Short mmCIF file of C-alpha atoms in Angstrom, two decimals:
data_model
loop_
_atom_site.label_atom_id
_atom_site.label_comp_id
_atom_site.label_asym_id
_atom_site.label_seq_id
_atom_site.Cartn_x
_atom_site.Cartn_y
_atom_site.Cartn_z
CA MET A 28 10.80 -13.73 -2.60
CA HIS A 29 12.72 -16.00 -4.54
CA PRO A 30 12.09 -19.79 -4.61
CA ARG A 31 14.57 -21.46 -2.53
CA ARG A 32 15.62 -24.39 -4.62
CA PRO A 33 19.13 -25.76 -5.49
CA ASP A 34 21.17 -24.69 -8.53
CA GLY A 35 21.20 -28.24 -9.79
CA PHE A 36 17.31 -28.55 -9.99
CA ASP A 37 15.92 -28.77 -13.57
CA GLY A 38 12.43 -28.75 -13.59
CA LEU A 39 10.83 -32.00 -13.07
CA GLY A 40 14.07 -33.90 -13.34
CA TYR A 41 17.52 -33.87 -12.12
CA ARG A 42 20.57 -34.27 -14.40
CA GLY A 43 23.05 -35.23 -11.77
CA GLY A 44 25.77 -33.16 -9.96
CA ALA A 45 28.05 -32.81 -13.17
CA ARG A 46 25.26 -30.80 -14.93
CA GLU A 47 26.71 -28.20 -16.97
CA GLU A 48 25.08 -25.10 -18.47
CA GLN A 49 25.61 -23.71 -21.87
CA GLY A 50 26.93 -20.15 -21.90
CA PHE A 51 27.99 -17.60 -24.49
CA GLY A 52 31.62 -19.01 -24.72
CA GLY A 53 31.33 -22.59 -23.29
CA THR A 54 30.21 -24.48 -20.44
CA PHE A 55 30.06 -23.64 -16.86
CA PRO A 56 30.15 -26.16 -14.06
CA ALA A 57 27.13 -26.33 -11.96
CA ARG A 58 27.63 -25.20 -8.34
CA SER A 59 28.31 -27.78 -5.69
CA PHE A 60 26.58 -28.45 -2.20
CA SER A 61 28.64 -29.30 1.05
CA SER A 62 26.38 -32.29 1.84
CA ALA A 63 23.86 -34.52 0.11
CA SER A 64 21.11 -33.28 2.81
CA ASP A 65 21.03 -30.04 0.85
CA LEU A 66 19.29 -32.03 -1.90
CA SER A 67 17.44 -34.67 0.06
CA HIS A 68 14.17 -32.57 0.07
CA TRP A 69 14.08 -32.06 -3.89
CA VAL A 70 15.53 -35.15 -5.40
CA THR A 71 16.50 -38.69 -4.90
CA THR A 72 20.31 -39.77 -4.97
CA PRO A 73 21.53 -39.73 -8.36
CA PRO A 74 23.27 -42.83 -9.88
CA ASP A 75 26.89 -43.04 -9.04
CA ILE A 76 29.13 -41.43 -11.70
CA PRO A 77 32.74 -42.78 -11.46
CA GLY A 78 35.45 -39.88 -10.80
CA SER A 79 32.75 -37.21 -9.67
CA ARG A 80 33.25 -37.60 -5.89
CA ASN A 81 35.89 -36.01 -3.55
CA LEU A 82 37.07 -33.18 -6.01
CA HIS A 83 38.90 -30.07 -4.66
CA TRP A 84 38.11 -26.69 -6.05
CA GLY A 85 39.93 -26.39 -9.38
CA GLU A 86 40.12 -29.81 -9.81
CA LYS A 87 38.52 -31.84 -13.01
CA SER A 88 36.93 -35.21 -12.93
CA PRO A 89 39.24 -37.85 -14.48
CA PRO A 90 37.87 -39.89 -17.45
CA TYR A 91 36.23 -43.15 -16.70
CA GLY A 92 38.70 -45.94 -16.16
CA VAL A 93 41.76 -43.60 -15.11
CA PRO A 94 42.47 -43.68 -11.31
CA ALA A 95 42.31 -40.57 -9.87
CA PRO A 96 45.50 -39.08 -8.34
CA ALA A 97 45.98 -40.02 -4.64
CA THR A 98 45.46 -36.76 -2.48
CA PRO A 99 46.44 -36.83 1.23
CA LEU A 100 43.92 -36.54 3.61
CA GLU A 101 45.11 -34.03 5.98
CA GLY A 102 42.01 -33.37 8.35
CA PRO A 103 43.49 -30.29 10.07
CA ALA A 104 44.26 -28.61 6.73
CA GLU A 105 40.66 -28.53 5.72
CA GLU A 106 39.14 -27.36 8.88
CA PRO A 107 40.02 -23.85 8.44
CA PHE A 108 38.23 -23.93 5.05
CA ALA A 109 35.17 -25.78 6.43
CA GLY A 110 35.02 -23.28 9.45
CA ALA A 111 35.19 -20.31 7.14
CA GLY A 112 32.24 -21.65 5.20
CA ALA A 113 30.26 -22.52 8.13
CA GLY A 114 30.93 -18.91 9.51
CA GLY A 115 29.95 -17.16 6.10
CA GLY A 116 26.85 -19.02 5.98
CA VAL A 117 25.88 -17.98 9.47
CA GLN A 118 26.83 -14.47 8.56
CA GLY A 119 24.81 -14.88 5.16
CA GLN A 120 21.53 -16.27 7.21
CA SER A 121 21.84 -13.58 9.77
CA SER A 122 22.28 -10.76 7.13
CA GLU A 123 19.36 -12.46 5.07
CA GLN A 124 17.10 -12.40 8.35
CA LEU A 125 18.01 -8.81 9.00
CA ASN A 126 17.22 -8.05 5.47
CA ARG A 127 13.76 -9.84 5.91
CA PHE A 128 12.97 -8.35 9.23
CA ALA A 129 13.92 -4.76 7.95
CA GLY A 130 11.71 -4.98 4.95
CA PHE A 131 8.92 -6.10 7.07
CA GLY A 132 9.45 -3.00 9.20
CA ILE A 133 9.70 -0.71 6.50
CA GLY A 134 6.33 -1.97 4.99
CA LEU A 135 4.95 -1.87 8.42
CA ALA A 136 6.12 1.83 9.14
CA SER A 137 4.62 2.82 5.99
CA LEU A 138 1.36 1.12 6.54
CA PHE A 139 1.19 2.65 10.03
CA THR A 140 1.80 6.04 8.72
CA GLU A 141 -0.89 5.95 5.98
CA ASN A 142 -3.56 4.25 8.32
CA VAL A 143 -2.90 5.48 11.86
CA LEU A 144 -0.57 8.37 12.05
CA ALA A 145 -2.48 10.44 9.38
CA HIS A 146 -5.74 9.60 10.56
CA PRO A 147 -6.08 12.86 12.57
CA CYS A 148 -5.46 14.67 9.01
CA ILE A 149 -8.14 12.41 7.31
CA VAL A 150 -10.60 13.26 10.04
CA LEU A 151 -10.38 17.11 9.89
CA ARG A 152 -9.95 16.80 5.99
CA ARG A 153 -13.32 15.14 5.59
CA GLN A 154 -14.89 17.82 8.21
CA CYS A 155 -13.73 20.72 6.35
CA GLN A 156 -15.02 18.97 3.01
CA VAL A 157 -18.64 18.54 4.14
CA ASN A 158 -18.66 21.85 5.97
CA TYR A 159 -20.55 23.82 3.11
CA HIS A 160 -20.84 26.98 5.44
CA ALA A 161 -17.25 27.38 6.56
CA ARG A 162 -15.55 30.80 6.09
CA HIS A 163 -12.24 29.31 6.72
CA TYR A 164 -11.05 27.05 3.98
CA HIS A 165 -8.16 25.67 5.64
CA LEU A 166 -5.86 25.71 2.61
CA THR A 167 -2.51 25.71 4.36
CA PRO A 168 -1.21 23.64 7.12
CA PHE A 169 -1.01 26.55 9.31
CA THR A 170 -4.52 27.02 10.02
CA VAL A 171 -4.83 23.24 10.25
CA ILE A 172 -2.60 22.69 13.15
CA ASN A 173 -4.51 25.56 14.95
CA ILE A 174 -7.81 24.01 14.41
CA MET A 175 -6.39 20.54 15.62
CA TYR A 176 -5.26 22.03 18.82
CA SER A 177 -8.50 23.73 19.66
CA PHE A 178 -10.37 20.31 18.87
CA ASN A 179 -7.82 18.36 20.92
CA LYS A 180 -8.15 21.15 24.10
CA THR A 181 -12.01 21.26 23.73
CA GLN A 182 -12.97 17.54 23.22
CA GLY A 183 -9.69 15.65 23.76
CA PRO A 184 -7.48 13.16 21.54
CA ARG A 185 -10.62 11.22 20.78
CA ALA A 186 -11.96 13.93 18.73
CA LEU A 187 -8.82 13.28 16.14
CA TRP A 188 -9.04 9.46 16.20
CA LYS A 189 -12.74 8.89 15.83
CA GLY A 190 -13.78 6.54 13.15
CA MET A 191 -10.34 4.87 12.73
CA GLY A 192 -11.63 1.50 13.28
CA SER A 193 -14.14 1.76 10.70
CA THR A 194 -11.64 2.67 8.21
CA PHE A 195 -9.88 -0.56 8.79
CA ILE A 196 -13.24 -2.29 8.31
CA VAL A 197 -13.70 -0.55 4.95
CA GLN A 198 -10.48 -1.55 3.75
CA GLY A 199 -10.91 -5.06 5.00
CA ILE A 200 -14.44 -5.47 3.27
CA THR A 201 -12.90 -3.99 -0.14
CA LEU A 202 -10.05 -6.68 -0.02
CA GLY A 203 -12.54 -9.39 0.85
CA ALA A 204 -14.98 -8.31 -1.73
CA GLU A 205 -12.48 -8.15 -4.58
CA GLY A 206 -11.35 -11.42 -3.67
CA ILE A 207 -14.43 -13.45 -3.71
CA ILE A 208 -15.67 -11.70 -6.79
CA SER A 209 -12.29 -12.88 -8.59
CA GLU A 210 -12.72 -16.25 -7.39
CA PHE A 211 -16.39 -16.63 -8.60
CA THR A 212 -15.85 -14.74 -11.91
CA PRO A 213 -13.39 -14.69 -14.57
CA LEU A 214 -12.46 -10.97 -13.80
CA PRO A 215 -8.64 -10.71 -13.37
CA ARG A 216 -7.54 -9.32 -9.95
CA GLU A 217 -4.02 -8.43 -11.46
CA ILE A 218 -2.86 -7.63 -15.21
CA SER A 219 0.03 -9.55 -16.25
CA HIS A 220 2.60 -8.59 -18.76
CA LYS A 221 0.65 -9.83 -21.70
CA TRP A 222 -2.14 -7.40 -21.12
CA ASN A 223 -4.63 -6.22 -23.69
CA LEU A 224 -7.67 -3.86 -23.87
CA LYS A 225 -10.20 -6.62 -22.89
CA ARG A 226 -8.15 -7.85 -19.89
CA ILE A 227 -7.83 -4.07 -18.63
CA GLY A 228 -11.58 -3.41 -18.95
CA GLU A 229 -12.29 -6.78 -17.04
CA HIS A 230 -9.89 -5.66 -14.31
CA LEU A 231 -11.49 -2.39 -14.04
CA LEU A 232 -14.86 -3.93 -13.87
CA LEU A 233 -13.73 -6.16 -11.06
CA LYS A 234 -12.68 -2.85 -9.05
CA SER A 235 -15.94 -1.01 -9.85
CA LEU A 236 -18.07 -4.17 -8.36
CA THR A 237 -15.80 -3.99 -5.43
CA TYR A 238 -16.59 -0.17 -4.78
CA VAL A 239 -20.23 -1.06 -5.28
CA VAL A 240 -20.00 -3.57 -2.66
CA ALA A 241 -18.09 -1.30 -0.23
CA MET A 242 -20.02 1.98 -0.80
CA PRO A 243 -22.69 1.51 2.04
CA PHE A 244 -19.85 0.72 4.51
CA TYR A 245 -17.80 3.71 3.48
CA SER A 246 -20.75 5.87 4.00
CA ALA A 247 -21.09 4.65 7.37
CA SER A 248 -17.39 5.00 8.16
CA LEU A 249 -17.65 8.75 6.63
CA ILE A 250 -20.33 9.51 9.06
CA GLU A 251 -18.26 8.20 12.08
CA THR A 252 -15.16 10.28 11.10
CA VAL A 253 -17.04 13.53 10.75
CA GLN A 254 -19.58 13.16 13.51
CA SER A 255 -18.71 15.36 16.17
CA GLU A 256 -17.51 13.96 19.49
CA ILE A 257 -19.65 16.26 21.71
CA ILE A 258 -22.93 14.52 20.82
CA ARG A 259 -21.54 11.05 19.85
CA ASP A 260 -22.53 7.89 21.62
CA ASN A 261 -20.04 5.19 22.64
CA THR A 262 -20.52 3.04 19.70
CA GLY A 263 -19.15 -0.45 19.27
CA ILE A 264 -16.17 -1.37 16.52
CA LEU A 265 -18.83 -3.11 14.26
CA GLU A 266 -21.25 -0.35 14.25
CA CYS A 267 -20.03 0.69 10.68
CA VAL A 268 -21.06 -2.74 9.57
CA LYS A 269 -24.43 -2.49 11.14
CA GLU A 270 -25.27 0.98 9.70
CA GLY A 271 -23.86 -0.05 6.33
CA ILE A 272 -26.26 -3.07 5.94
CA GLY A 273 -29.01 -0.64 7.57
CA ARG A 274 -28.39 1.80 4.73
CA VAL A 275 -28.83 -1.02 2.03
CA ILE A 276 -32.32 -2.38 3.49
CA GLY A 277 -33.26 1.02 4.37
CA MET A 278 -33.73 0.24 8.30
CA GLY A 279 -32.26 1.25 11.45
CA VAL A 280 -30.18 4.26 9.83
CA PRO A 281 -31.58 8.03 11.18
CA HIS A 282 -32.16 9.85 7.64
CA SER A 283 -34.35 12.58 6.22
CA LYS A 284 -36.04 13.10 3.00
CA ARG A 285 -32.93 14.50 1.69
CA LEU A 286 -31.04 11.42 1.64
CA LEU A 287 -29.97 10.37 -1.60
CA PRO A 288 -30.61 6.65 -2.52
CA LEU A 289 -27.55 4.41 -2.92
CA LEU A 290 -28.43 4.01 -6.87
CA SER A 291 -27.73 7.75 -7.56
CA LEU A 292 -24.25 7.46 -5.37
CA VAL A 293 -23.24 4.43 -7.40
CA PHE A 294 -21.70 6.61 -10.59
CA PRO A 295 -19.49 9.35 -8.47
CA THR A 296 -18.18 6.62 -6.13
CA VAL A 297 -17.28 4.25 -9.04
CA LEU A 298 -16.05 6.96 -11.07
CA HIS A 299 -13.93 8.50 -8.05
CA GLY A 300 -12.57 4.94 -7.20
CA VAL A 301 -11.44 3.83 -10.48
CA LEU A 302 -10.08 7.28 -11.40
CA HIS A 303 -8.01 7.08 -8.08
CA TYR A 304 -6.69 3.53 -8.91
CA ILE A 305 -5.71 4.41 -12.49
CA ILE A 306 -4.05 7.57 -11.44
CA SER A 307 -2.23 5.86 -8.99
CA SER A 308 -1.10 2.77 -10.94
CA VAL A 309 0.20 4.80 -13.74
CA ILE A 310 2.33 6.97 -11.64
CA GLN A 311 3.68 4.21 -9.56
CA LYS A 312 4.79 2.36 -12.57
CA PHE A 313 6.33 5.40 -14.17
CA VAL A 314 8.06 6.56 -10.86
CA LEU A 315 9.38 3.00 -10.24
CA LEU A 316 10.59 2.58 -13.72
CA ILE A 317 12.58 6.09 -13.45
CA LEU A 318 13.94 5.14 -10.00
CA LYS A 319 15.03 1.58 -11.50
CA ARG A 320 16.80 3.14 -14.29
CA LYS A 321 18.56 5.84 -12.22
CA THR A 322 19.78 2.69 -9.79
CA TYR A 323 20.90 0.76 -12.88
CA SER A 324 22.87 3.69 -14.06
CA SER A 325 24.60 4.34 -11.06
CA HIS A 326 25.47 0.78 -10.52
CA LEU A 327 26.96 0.67 -14.06
CA ALA A 328 28.95 3.90 -13.12
CA ASP A 329 30.24 2.61 -9.67
CA SER A 330 29.67 -0.67 -7.82
CA PRO A 331 27.32 -0.17 -4.82
CA SER A 332 27.94 -1.25 -1.52
CA PRO A 333 26.05 -3.99 0.11
CA VAL A 334 23.86 -1.49 2.13
CA GLN A 335 23.12 0.82 -0.81
CA SER A 336 22.00 -2.46 -2.69
CA MET A 337 19.66 -3.49 -0.08
CA LEU A 338 18.31 -0.16 0.13
CA ASP A 339 17.55 -0.26 -3.28
CA ALA A 340 15.49 -3.25 -3.06
CA TYR A 341 13.00 -1.74 -0.82
CA PHE A 342 12.87 1.78 -0.90
CA PRO A 343 11.94 2.67 -4.55
CA GLU A 344 8.63 0.86 -4.44
CA LEU A 345 7.89 2.79 -1.17
CA ILE A 346 8.80 6.16 -2.97
CA ALA A 347 6.53 5.34 -6.05
CA ASN A 348 3.70 4.27 -3.72
CA PHE A 349 4.15 7.56 -2.04
CA ALA A 350 4.17 9.68 -4.94
CA ALA A 351 1.24 7.59 -6.58
CA SER A 352 -1.13 8.33 -3.42
CA LEU A 353 0.05 12.12 -3.27
CA CYS A 354 -0.71 12.88 -6.90
CA SER A 355 -3.97 10.85 -6.97
CA ASP A 356 -5.07 12.65 -3.87
CA VAL A 357 -4.21 16.05 -5.03
CA ILE A 358 -5.57 15.56 -8.46
CA LEU A 359 -9.07 14.09 -7.55
CA TYR A 360 -9.40 16.20 -4.29
CA PRO A 361 -12.27 18.29 -5.83
CA MET A 362 -14.22 15.24 -6.80
CA GLU A 363 -13.66 13.77 -3.27
CA THR A 364 -15.35 17.05 -1.86
CA VAL A 365 -18.37 16.41 -4.07
CA LEU A 366 -18.76 12.84 -3.24
CA HIS A 367 -18.35 13.11 0.42
CA ARG A 368 -20.99 15.85 0.51
CA LEU A 369 -23.32 13.40 -1.60
CA HIS A 370 -22.91 10.72 0.77
CA ILE A 371 -23.22 12.73 4.13
CA GLN A 372 -26.48 14.61 2.86
CA GLY A 373 -29.67 13.64 4.77
CA THR A 374 -27.99 11.50 7.51
CA ARG A 375 -28.65 14.14 10.38
CA THR A 376 -25.00 14.15 10.76
CA ILE A 377 -23.68 17.06 13.10
CA ILE A 378 -19.97 17.95 12.64
CA ASP A 379 -17.44 20.24 14.37
CA ASN A 380 -17.42 23.88 13.63
CA THR A 381 -14.08 24.06 11.62
CA ASP A 382 -13.94 28.12 11.96
CA LEU A 383 -13.71 28.22 15.78
CA GLY A 384 -12.52 24.76 16.96
CA TYR A 385 -15.80 24.39 19.25
CA GLU A 386 -19.62 24.24 18.93
CA VAL A 387 -21.19 22.07 16.38
CA LEU A 388 -22.99 22.38 13.14
CA PRO A 389 -25.69 20.33 11.31
CA ILE A 390 -25.45 19.30 7.85
CA ASN A 391 -28.44 20.49 5.84
CA THR A 392 -27.70 20.31 2.22
CA GLN A 393 -30.17 19.65 -0.64
CA TYR A 394 -28.20 18.64 -3.59
CA GLU A 395 -30.05 16.92 -6.23
CA GLY A 396 -27.22 14.78 -7.63
CA MET A 397 -23.39 15.20 -8.67
CA ARG A 398 -23.96 17.84 -11.31
CA ASP A 399 -26.10 19.98 -8.96
CA CYS A 400 -23.44 19.70 -6.10
CA ILE A 401 -20.55 20.75 -8.50
CA ASN A 402 -22.60 23.96 -9.74
CA THR A 403 -23.59 24.96 -6.11
CA ILE A 404 -20.15 24.81 -4.71
CA ARG A 405 -18.82 26.63 -7.84
CA GLN A 406 -21.68 29.45 -7.26
CA GLU A 407 -21.62 29.57 -3.33
CA GLU A 408 -18.14 28.92 -2.54
CA GLY A 409 -15.95 29.64 -5.33
CA THR A 410 -13.55 27.40 -7.10
CA LEU A 411 -11.38 27.05 -3.79
CA GLY A 412 -14.59 25.61 -1.84
CA PHE A 413 -13.49 22.34 -3.75
CA TYR A 414 -10.26 22.34 -1.88
CA LYS A 415 -11.59 23.13 1.64
CA GLY A 416 -9.17 21.39 4.23
CA PHE A 417 -6.35 21.04 1.48
CA GLY A 418 -3.83 22.04 3.92
CA THR A 419 -4.51 18.70 5.83
CA VAL A 420 -3.03 16.87 2.77
CA ILE A 421 0.33 18.86 3.04
CA ILE A 422 0.68 17.78 6.65
CA GLN A 423 -0.39 14.23 5.99
CA TYR A 424 2.31 13.63 3.27
CA THR A 425 4.90 15.58 4.92
CA LEU A 426 4.39 13.11 8.00
CA HIS A 427 4.74 10.28 5.50
CA ALA A 428 7.71 11.72 4.02
CA ALA A 429 9.62 12.19 7.28
CA VAL A 430 8.65 8.59 8.45
CA LEU A 431 10.13 7.28 5.17
CA GLN A 432 13.34 9.17 5.69
CA ILE A 433 13.58 8.14 9.31
CA THR A 434 13.05 4.69 8.40
CA LYS A 435 15.65 4.60 5.83
CA VAL A 436 18.16 6.25 8.33
CA ILE A 437 17.51 3.46 10.66
CA TYR A 438 17.61 0.74 8.25
CA SER A 439 20.74 1.97 6.85
CA THR A 440 22.41 2.03 10.33
CA LEU A 441 21.36 -1.56 10.83
CA LEU A 442 22.78 -2.91 7.74
CA GLN A 443 26.05 -0.97 8.31
CA ASN A 444 26.45 -2.54 11.61
CA SER A 445 25.67 -6.16 10.47
CA VAL A 446 28.01 -6.05 7.33
#
């Protein structure tokens, strides 16, 4: 969002309405404004310069002491020009407002798809990952759709939308912890263009500390999303916060002797979070660079329409975010399976039977740590055991791509009607 300041504003000082800018071939006159009120909020009234007022387009200011040529004051002749300027300004303002509204709508649609529309896929994905004795791995979207239909038929729609409030709470805690830590420490929240290895290390350290703070609440949210709706009590929206605090102090949360301490979960949680962030950032920058170069080349070859120019301002970033999330989820899916099994162990969680679509199953794993979990899955479930529920990822990002395409069509239609 560009700062709204007049073109005649030079830093902390104002050089007057006749300011000239040096170019490669000479000087270019500054852009004029229709009234003094356009600059009243920025600078004070500049000193009067003889011969600098009441000029028309294409005229030059006469030298000092030479009277300006008399121009007839024909009011009606200037009315069409003024009216056209006002109409163009109104049309430009309406187009700008539509552009902002459409940009907000595009971002909202993407956010809705990632966190709301895709939540049933997240629920079933996590249930398949922690179900260590499942015979059906649900590697394709066809079996996933069938089991989703069975859950909805036997338990109702709530079986696929459980724990959605806790996921938003975890995201809020993550953002809040990152902001607080960056305010009270020299750790940078963002990396500027003048980066170095030290700044990158400090930034990743900030991310690691953020994941550590949000880890107990993430564990509580994971339990809410995989817990079967058949035995589930009506818990409040802040139950995730209560259980997360209870997990830290070791009170109020039902657990068994197989429950892994939080200290043993720090390394896999931070490792997964940091790798996910690095992969997402690298792929996002790479895809965005390719799309911008492609857009720039197409603009040089052929002048784009206003609609295409506005689309190029929003959708490359959305496509880059989509590609980054997809690649990072696919690459780190085995590690996510291991992480979820370690978090859920010893919490006395009962999940739905992902083989039948009804009945429930207890979680009775006895992993000693991350390495033991990896070796056990490889020996008892095979390599594909790390990818249980992978069909939900295909459905999730297919829905996301469809929403982006539909939003693009709607946005293009609105812009074409406004132009």
